[in-house]
Amino acid sequence: MRDVRGFRLLDGWLDRPAQQAMVDEIRAVLRAAPLVRPVTRRGQPLSVRMSSAGRLGWVTDRRGYRYEPRHPSGVAWPPIPEPVLAVWKGVVPEARLPDSCLINWYDPQARMGMHQDRDEADLTQPVVSISLGDDALFRIGNLERGGRTESVWLRSGDVMVMGGEARLTFHGIDRIAPGTSTLLDAPGRINLTLRVAGGSEG
Ligand code: MD3
Ligand code: FE
């Protein structure tokens, strides 16, 4: 366990068989709710492709950022796979159960610019992220944009917990290191981000 600016990095939390089982579960989710390349409000495509599982999925399009109960195709998001929920229960047993699992798919050239996650109803609840596939260079900033940053490599099987003050820090993915993992059948990375997105009304 490493602590980087309030982020709890649980290195190698998932062993290889657990990672493989999780990828199979995610592929099943993606058959029902295929990856989409979202666009920003200005119509700029993100380099990351996304889908979700759970009661709510995070979407962005010309209407802006929000949580929605349905995939853009109109189908409900599939349930969060049990092994993914088990990670949450193992690392943040005191938290409410997550109602959203964002699936971020990084092709080798994909990245994610520095941003804050604040579209959730209860910002006191933690966020848990699971990395699968190629290594990614994760950058951690501050509670406001700018300032000194710190970077850490996220590897397949790593789990990260963002709670307390880390919950609102700026962060992003600078780059993927293609070919550093043999988990997926093509170079790239999957990140699963578990969140309590909705209010306590459930
Ligand atoms: C810190 N995803 O989906 S995971 C995101 O690897 C996102 O795909 C990155 O940032 C990825 O929003 C980073 C680590 C992460 C996820 C959520 C956070 C860090 C976070 C929420 C609040 C603070
Ligand atoms: Fe984020």
Short mmCIF file of C-alpha atoms and ligand atoms in Angstrom, two decimals:
data_model
loop_
_atom_site.label_atom_id
_atom_site.label_comp_id
_atom_site.label_asym_id
_atom_site.label_seq_id
_atom_site.Cartn_x
_atom_site.Cartn_y
_atom_site.Cartn_z
CA MET A 1 0.00 0.00 0.00
CA ARG A 2 1.32 3.39 -0.99
CA ASP A 3 -0.12 6.77 -0.10
CA VAL A 4 0.39 9.50 -2.71
CA ARG A 5 -1.24 12.81 -1.74
CA GLY A 6 -4.12 11.03 0.01
CA PHE A 7 -4.61 8.48 -2.77
CA ARG A 8 -4.37 4.93 -1.44
CA LEU A 9 -2.67 2.80 -4.07
CA LEU A 10 -3.19 -0.91 -3.44
CA ASP A 11 -0.51 -2.35 -5.74
CA GLY A 12 -1.30 -5.74 -7.20
CA TRP A 13 -4.62 -6.06 -5.34
CA LEU A 14 -5.91 -8.43 -8.05
CA ASP A 15 -3.87 -11.47 -9.07
CA ARG A 16 -3.70 -12.54 -12.71
CA PRO A 17 -6.64 -15.01 -12.59
CA ALA A 18 -8.81 -12.36 -10.90
CA GLN A 19 -7.82 -9.83 -13.58
CA GLN A 20 -8.67 -12.30 -16.34
CA ALA A 21 -12.06 -13.08 -14.79
CA MET A 22 -12.77 -9.36 -14.50
CA VAL A 23 -11.91 -8.72 -18.16
CA ASP A 24 -14.34 -11.51 -19.15
CA GLU A 25 -17.08 -9.86 -17.05
CA ILE A 26 -16.37 -6.49 -18.64
CA ARG A 27 -16.48 -7.94 -22.15
CA ALA A 28 -19.95 -9.33 -21.34
CA VAL A 29 -21.07 -5.88 -20.12
CA LEU A 30 -19.74 -4.33 -23.34
CA ARG A 31 -21.73 -6.75 -25.52
CA ALA A 32 -24.91 -5.32 -23.95
CA ALA A 33 -23.66 -1.72 -23.64
CA PRO A 34 -21.00 -1.15 -26.33
CA LEU A 35 -18.15 1.33 -25.93
CA VAL A 36 -18.83 4.79 -27.33
CA ARG A 37 -16.40 7.60 -28.00
CA PRO A 38 -18.03 10.51 -26.16
CA VAL A 39 -17.83 14.09 -27.35
CA THR A 40 -17.53 17.21 -25.23
CA ARG A 41 -20.14 19.97 -25.18
CA ARG A 42 -18.14 21.55 -28.02
CA GLY A 43 -18.31 18.33 -30.05
CA GLN A 44 -14.65 17.34 -29.51
CA PRO A 45 -14.26 13.54 -29.35
CA LEU A 46 -12.46 12.16 -26.28
CA SER A 47 -9.60 9.76 -27.01
CA VAL A 48 -10.94 7.33 -24.40
CA ARG A 49 -13.93 5.15 -25.27
CA MET A 50 -16.49 4.60 -22.51
CA SER A 51 -19.39 2.55 -21.29
CA SER A 52 -20.88 1.88 -17.85
CA ALA A 53 -22.49 -0.68 -15.60
CA GLY A 54 -24.84 -0.04 -12.68
CA ARG A 55 -27.97 2.03 -12.10
CA LEU A 56 -26.29 5.16 -13.49
CA GLY A 57 -23.70 5.67 -16.21
CA TRP A 58 -21.60 8.75 -16.81
CA VAL A 59 -22.11 10.26 -20.25
CA THR A 60 -20.96 13.37 -22.05
CA ASP A 61 -22.30 14.81 -25.30
CA ARG A 62 -23.30 18.20 -26.68
CA ARG A 63 -25.72 18.60 -23.75
CA GLY A 64 -22.86 18.31 -21.28
CA TYR A 65 -21.71 15.90 -18.52
CA ARG A 66 -24.19 13.93 -16.46
CA TYR A 67 -25.24 10.56 -15.09
CA GLU A 68 -27.93 8.75 -17.08
CA PRO A 69 -29.90 5.54 -16.37
CA ARG A 70 -29.44 4.37 -19.98
CA HIS A 71 -26.78 3.77 -22.59
CA PRO A 72 -27.11 6.19 -25.56
CA SER A 73 -28.76 3.29 -27.48
CA GLY A 74 -31.63 3.37 -24.97
CA VAL A 75 -30.85 0.10 -23.13
CA ALA A 76 -30.44 0.13 -19.35
CA TRP A 77 -26.81 -0.24 -18.19
CA PRO A 78 -26.02 -3.86 -17.22
CA PRO A 79 -25.54 -4.56 -13.50
CA ILE A 80 -22.09 -4.05 -11.96
CA PRO A 81 -20.39 -7.50 -12.11
CA GLU A 82 -20.12 -9.21 -8.72
CA PRO A 83 -16.27 -9.47 -8.72
CA VAL A 84 -16.10 -5.71 -9.31
CA LEU A 85 -18.49 -5.04 -6.41
CA ALA A 86 -16.38 -7.37 -4.28
CA VAL A 87 -13.35 -5.10 -4.76
CA TRP A 88 -15.36 -2.11 -3.48
CA LYS A 89 -16.59 -4.06 -0.45
CA GLY A 90 -13.03 -5.19 0.26
CA VAL A 91 -11.38 -1.77 0.09
CA VAL A 92 -14.10 0.62 1.37
CA PRO A 93 -16.38 -1.55 3.54
CA GLU A 94 -17.79 1.47 5.39
CA ALA A 95 -19.02 3.27 2.25
CA ARG A 96 -22.44 3.08 0.60
CA LEU A 97 -22.57 0.60 -2.28
CA PRO A 98 -21.61 2.03 -5.68
CA ASP A 99 -24.37 2.61 -8.22
CA SER A 100 -22.04 3.37 -11.14
CA CYS A 101 -19.05 1.65 -12.73
CA LEU A 102 -17.50 3.67 -15.53
CA ILE A 103 -15.54 1.61 -18.05
CA ASN A 104 -12.75 3.62 -19.69
CA TRP A 105 -11.03 1.92 -22.63
CA TYR A 106 -7.65 3.37 -23.60
CA ASP A 107 -6.20 2.54 -26.98
CA PRO A 108 -2.40 3.05 -27.01
CA GLN A 109 -2.63 6.74 -27.98
CA ALA A 110 -5.47 7.63 -25.62
CA ARG A 111 -5.08 9.98 -22.68
CA MET A 112 -7.26 11.85 -20.21
CA GLY A 113 -6.67 15.51 -19.46
CA MET A 114 -6.51 16.90 -15.92
CA HIS A 115 -9.98 17.17 -14.39
CA GLN A 116 -11.97 16.91 -11.17
CA ASP A 117 -14.78 14.39 -10.60
CA ARG A 118 -17.66 16.30 -9.06
CA ASP A 119 -20.83 15.22 -10.85
CA GLU A 120 -21.78 12.87 -7.99
CA ALA A 121 -24.51 13.75 -5.49
CA ASP A 122 -22.50 12.91 -2.34
CA LEU A 123 -18.86 13.97 -2.58
CA THR A 124 -18.11 12.48 0.86
CA GLN A 125 -18.33 8.99 -0.67
CA PRO A 126 -15.06 7.52 -2.00
CA VAL A 127 -14.20 6.58 -5.58
CA VAL A 128 -12.41 3.30 -6.31
CA SER A 129 -10.50 2.63 -9.54
CA ILE A 130 -9.25 -0.67 -10.96
CA SER A 131 -6.54 -0.83 -13.65
CA LEU A 132 -6.38 -3.69 -16.19
CA GLY A 133 -3.96 -4.12 -19.09
CA ASP A 134 -1.10 -1.83 -20.06
CA ASP A 135 0.59 0.51 -17.56
CA ALA A 136 -0.69 4.08 -17.37
CA LEU A 137 1.01 7.23 -16.13
CA PHE A 138 -1.41 8.81 -13.65
CA ARG A 139 -0.88 12.46 -12.68
CA ILE A 140 -2.13 13.89 -9.40
CA GLY A 141 -2.54 17.62 -8.96
CA ASN A 142 -4.18 19.84 -6.40
CA LEU A 143 -7.63 20.97 -5.23
CA GLU A 144 -7.43 23.80 -7.76
CA ARG A 145 -6.17 23.63 -11.32
CA GLY A 146 -2.41 24.09 -11.70
CA GLY A 147 0.42 23.87 -9.21
CA ARG A 148 2.90 21.08 -8.62
CA THR A 149 1.91 17.60 -9.69
CA GLU A 150 3.11 14.12 -8.88
CA SER A 151 2.96 11.10 -11.18
CA VAL A 152 2.63 7.41 -10.52
CA TRP A 153 2.43 4.39 -12.83
CA LEU A 154 -0.77 2.36 -12.52
CA ARG A 155 -0.33 -1.31 -13.39
CA SER A 156 -2.69 -4.15 -14.19
CA GLY A 157 -4.35 -5.36 -11.01
CA ASP A 158 -3.74 -2.16 -9.06
CA VAL A 159 -6.64 -0.66 -7.14
CA MET A 160 -6.73 2.97 -6.09
CA VAL A 161 -8.97 4.57 -3.47
CA MET A 162 -9.81 8.26 -3.56
CA GLY A 163 -11.40 9.47 -0.35
CA GLY A 164 -11.21 12.47 1.92
CA GLU A 165 -9.33 15.38 0.40
CA ALA A 166 -8.08 13.25 -2.52
CA ARG A 167 -11.68 12.93 -3.71
CA LEU A 168 -11.62 16.43 -5.23
CA THR A 169 -8.05 16.67 -6.49
CA PHE A 170 -7.33 17.28 -10.15
CA HIS A 171 -6.00 14.18 -11.91
CA GLY A 172 -5.48 12.72 -15.36
CA ILE A 173 -3.78 10.04 -17.44
CA ASP A 174 -0.78 11.35 -19.42
CA ARG A 175 -0.08 8.23 -21.41
CA ILE A 176 -0.31 4.49 -21.76
CA ALA A 177 2.78 2.29 -22.17
CA PRO A 178 1.64 -0.14 -24.90
CA GLY A 179 2.85 -3.71 -24.61
CA THR A 180 3.64 -3.64 -20.87
CA SER A 181 0.90 -6.17 -20.10
CA THR A 182 -0.24 -9.37 -21.80
CA LEU A 183 -3.69 -9.37 -20.14
CA LEU A 184 -5.67 -8.02 -23.11
CA ASP A 185 -5.35 -9.45 -26.61
CA ALA A 186 -4.39 -6.06 -28.05
CA PRO A 187 -2.35 -3.18 -26.60
CA GLY A 188 -4.42 -0.87 -24.42
CA ARG A 189 -5.85 -0.40 -20.99
CA ILE A 190 -9.17 -0.73 -19.22
CA ASN A 191 -9.93 1.39 -16.18
CA LEU A 192 -12.97 0.71 -14.04
CA THR A 193 -14.10 3.56 -11.82
CA LEU A 194 -16.66 2.77 -9.13
CA ARG A 195 -18.71 5.60 -7.69
CA VAL A 196 -21.73 6.44 -5.60
CA ALA A 197 -23.26 8.72 -8.22
CA GLY A 198 -26.85 9.16 -7.09
CA GLY A 199 -28.34 10.55 -3.90
CA SER A 200 -29.31 8.54 -0.80
CA GLU A 201 -32.82 8.00 -2.22
CA GLY A 202 -31.10 5.14 -4.10
C1 MD3 B 1 -9.45 10.98 -8.24
N1 MD3 B 1 -10.14 7.90 -14.78
O1 MD3 B 1 -12.80 8.19 -15.03
S1 MD3 B 1 -8.55 6.41 -12.48
C2 MD3 B 1 -12.17 9.11 -14.46
O2 MD3 B 1 -7.44 5.85 -15.35
C3 MD3 B 1 -10.71 9.02 -14.35
O3 MD3 B 1 -9.27 6.12 -16.44
C4 MD3 B 1 -8.72 7.73 -14.84
O4 MD3 B 1 -10.11 9.91 -13.88
C5 MD3 B 1 -8.45 6.47 -15.58
O5 MD3 B 1 -12.72 10.09 -13.98
C6 MD3 B 1 -8.06 7.74 -13.53
C7 MD3 B 1 -8.23 7.18 -10.96
C8 MD3 B 1 -9.27 8.12 -10.48
C9 MD3 B 1 -10.61 7.94 -10.75
C10 MD3 B 1 -11.55 8.77 -10.19
C11 MD3 B 1 -11.16 9.79 -9.35
C12 MD3 B 1 -8.90 9.13 -9.67
C13 MD3 B 1 -9.83 9.97 -9.11
C14 MD3 B 1 -12.11 10.61 -8.72
C15 MD3 B 1 -11.69 11.59 -7.87
C16 MD3 B 1 -10.35 11.78 -7.64
FE FE B 2 -11.47 11.32 -12.92
#
